[in-house]
Amino acid sequence: MVLTEAAHLHLAVAGNALRDLEAELAARLAGRADAGRLRRDLTLVIRDLGGETPPPLRPVW
């Protein structure tokens, strides 16, 4: 499979957005004892939606 330049750009933008969201969530949860439980619960939701393979990222253009 060969990705187009637009696909590479989308993956870079999506990756940056996810890192930003993860950093914001980590800052909000810093020091909370239940942060690990939340991470596990969110992982379960994502796996329920997409199986063992994470759901694909799709560009909206």
C-alpha positions as YAML, in Angstrom:
chain: A
units: angstrom
residues:
- id: 1
  name: MET
  ca: [0.00, 0.00, 0.00]
- id: 2
  name: VAL
  ca: [1.26, 3.47, -0.85]
- id: 3
  name: LEU
  ca: [-0.04, 6.52, 0.97]
- id: 4
  name: THR
  ca: [-0.52, 9.78, -0.84]
- id: 5
  name: GLU
  ca: [1.00, 13.02, 0.39]
- id: 6
  name: ALA
  ca: [-2.48, 14.04, 1.60]
- id: 7
  name: ALA
  ca: [-2.75, 10.81, 3.60]
- id: 8
  name: HIS
  ca: [0.65, 11.39, 5.23]
- id: 9
  name: LEU
  ca: [-0.41, 14.94, 6.10]
- id: 10
  name: HIS
  ca: [-3.69, 13.68, 7.56]
- id: 11
  name: LEU
  ca: [-1.90, 11.12, 9.72]
- id: 12
  name: ALA
  ca: [0.52, 13.78, 10.98]
- id: 13
  name: VAL
  ca: [-2.31, 16.18, 11.82]
- id: 14
  name: ALA
  ca: [-4.40, 13.45, 13.46]
- id: 15
  name: GLY
  ca: [-1.41, 12.23, 15.45]
- id: 16
  name: ASN
  ca: [-0.68, 15.75, 16.70]
- id: 17
  name: ALA
  ca: [-4.32, 16.25, 17.68]
- id: 18
  name: LEU
  ca: [-4.37, 12.98, 19.60]
- id: 19
  name: ARG
  ca: [-1.11, 13.83, 21.39]
- id: 20
  name: ASP
  ca: [-2.52, 17.24, 22.35]
- id: 21
  name: LEU
  ca: [-5.72, 15.68, 23.69]
- id: 22
  name: GLU
  ca: [-3.78, 13.04, 25.57]
- id: 23
  name: ALA
  ca: [-1.51, 15.68, 27.14]
- id: 24
  name: GLU
  ca: [-4.52, 17.78, 28.16]
- id: 25
  name: LEU
  ca: [-6.26, 14.78, 29.69]
- id: 26
  name: ALA
  ca: [-3.08, 13.75, 31.51]
- id: 27
  name: ALA
  ca: [-2.73, 17.25, 32.95]
- id: 28
  name: ARG
  ca: [-6.34, 17.22, 34.15]
- id: 29
  name: LEU
  ca: [-5.95, 13.79, 35.73]
- id: 30
  name: ALA
  ca: [-2.49, 14.35, 37.25]
- id: 31
  name: GLY
  ca: [-2.34, 12.83, 40.69]
- id: 32
  name: ARG
  ca: [-5.77, 11.22, 40.55]
- id: 33
  name: ALA
  ca: [-5.83, 7.65, 41.76]
- id: 34
  name: ASP
  ca: [-8.52, 6.66, 39.22]
- id: 35
  name: ALA
  ca: [-6.61, 7.86, 36.12]
- id: 36
  name: GLY
  ca: [-5.43, 4.32, 35.35]
- id: 37
  name: ARG
  ca: [-8.97, 2.99, 35.60]
- id: 38
  name: LEU
  ca: [-10.19, 5.67, 33.20]
- id: 39
  name: ARG
  ca: [-7.47, 4.74, 30.71]
- id: 40
  name: ARG
  ca: [-8.42, 1.06, 30.92]
- id: 41
  name: ASP
  ca: [-12.13, 1.90, 30.49]
- id: 42
  name: LEU
  ca: [-11.45, 4.08, 27.44]
- id: 43
  name: THR
  ca: [-9.28, 1.34, 25.94]
- id: 44
  name: LEU
  ca: [-12.13, -1.15, 26.41]
- id: 45
  name: VAL
  ca: [-14.59, 1.19, 24.68]
- id: 46
  name: ILE
  ca: [-12.26, 1.65, 21.70]
- id: 47
  name: ARG
  ca: [-11.64, -2.10, 21.43]
- id: 48
  name: ASP
  ca: [-15.38, -2.81, 21.68]
- id: 49
  name: LEU
  ca: [-15.96, -0.43, 18.78]
- id: 50
  name: GLY
  ca: [-13.10, -1.64, 16.61]
- id: 51
  name: GLY
  ca: [-12.07, -5.06, 17.83]
- id: 52
  name: GLU
  ca: [-8.44, -5.73, 18.63]
- id: 53
  name: THR
  ca: [-7.42, -3.49, 15.74]
- id: 54
  name: PRO
  ca: [-7.86, 0.20, 16.55]
- id: 55
  name: PRO
  ca: [-10.44, 1.95, 14.38]
- id: 56
  name: PRO
  ca: [-8.89, 3.52, 11.27]
- id: 57
  name: LEU
  ca: [-8.47, 7.26, 11.01]
- id: 58
  name: ARG
  ca: [-10.43, 8.72, 8.14]
- id: 59
  name: PRO
  ca: [-9.92, 12.12, 6.57]
- id: 60
  name: VAL
  ca: [-13.04, 14.24, 6.24]
- id: 61
  name: TRP
  ca: [-12.18, 15.82, 2.89]
...
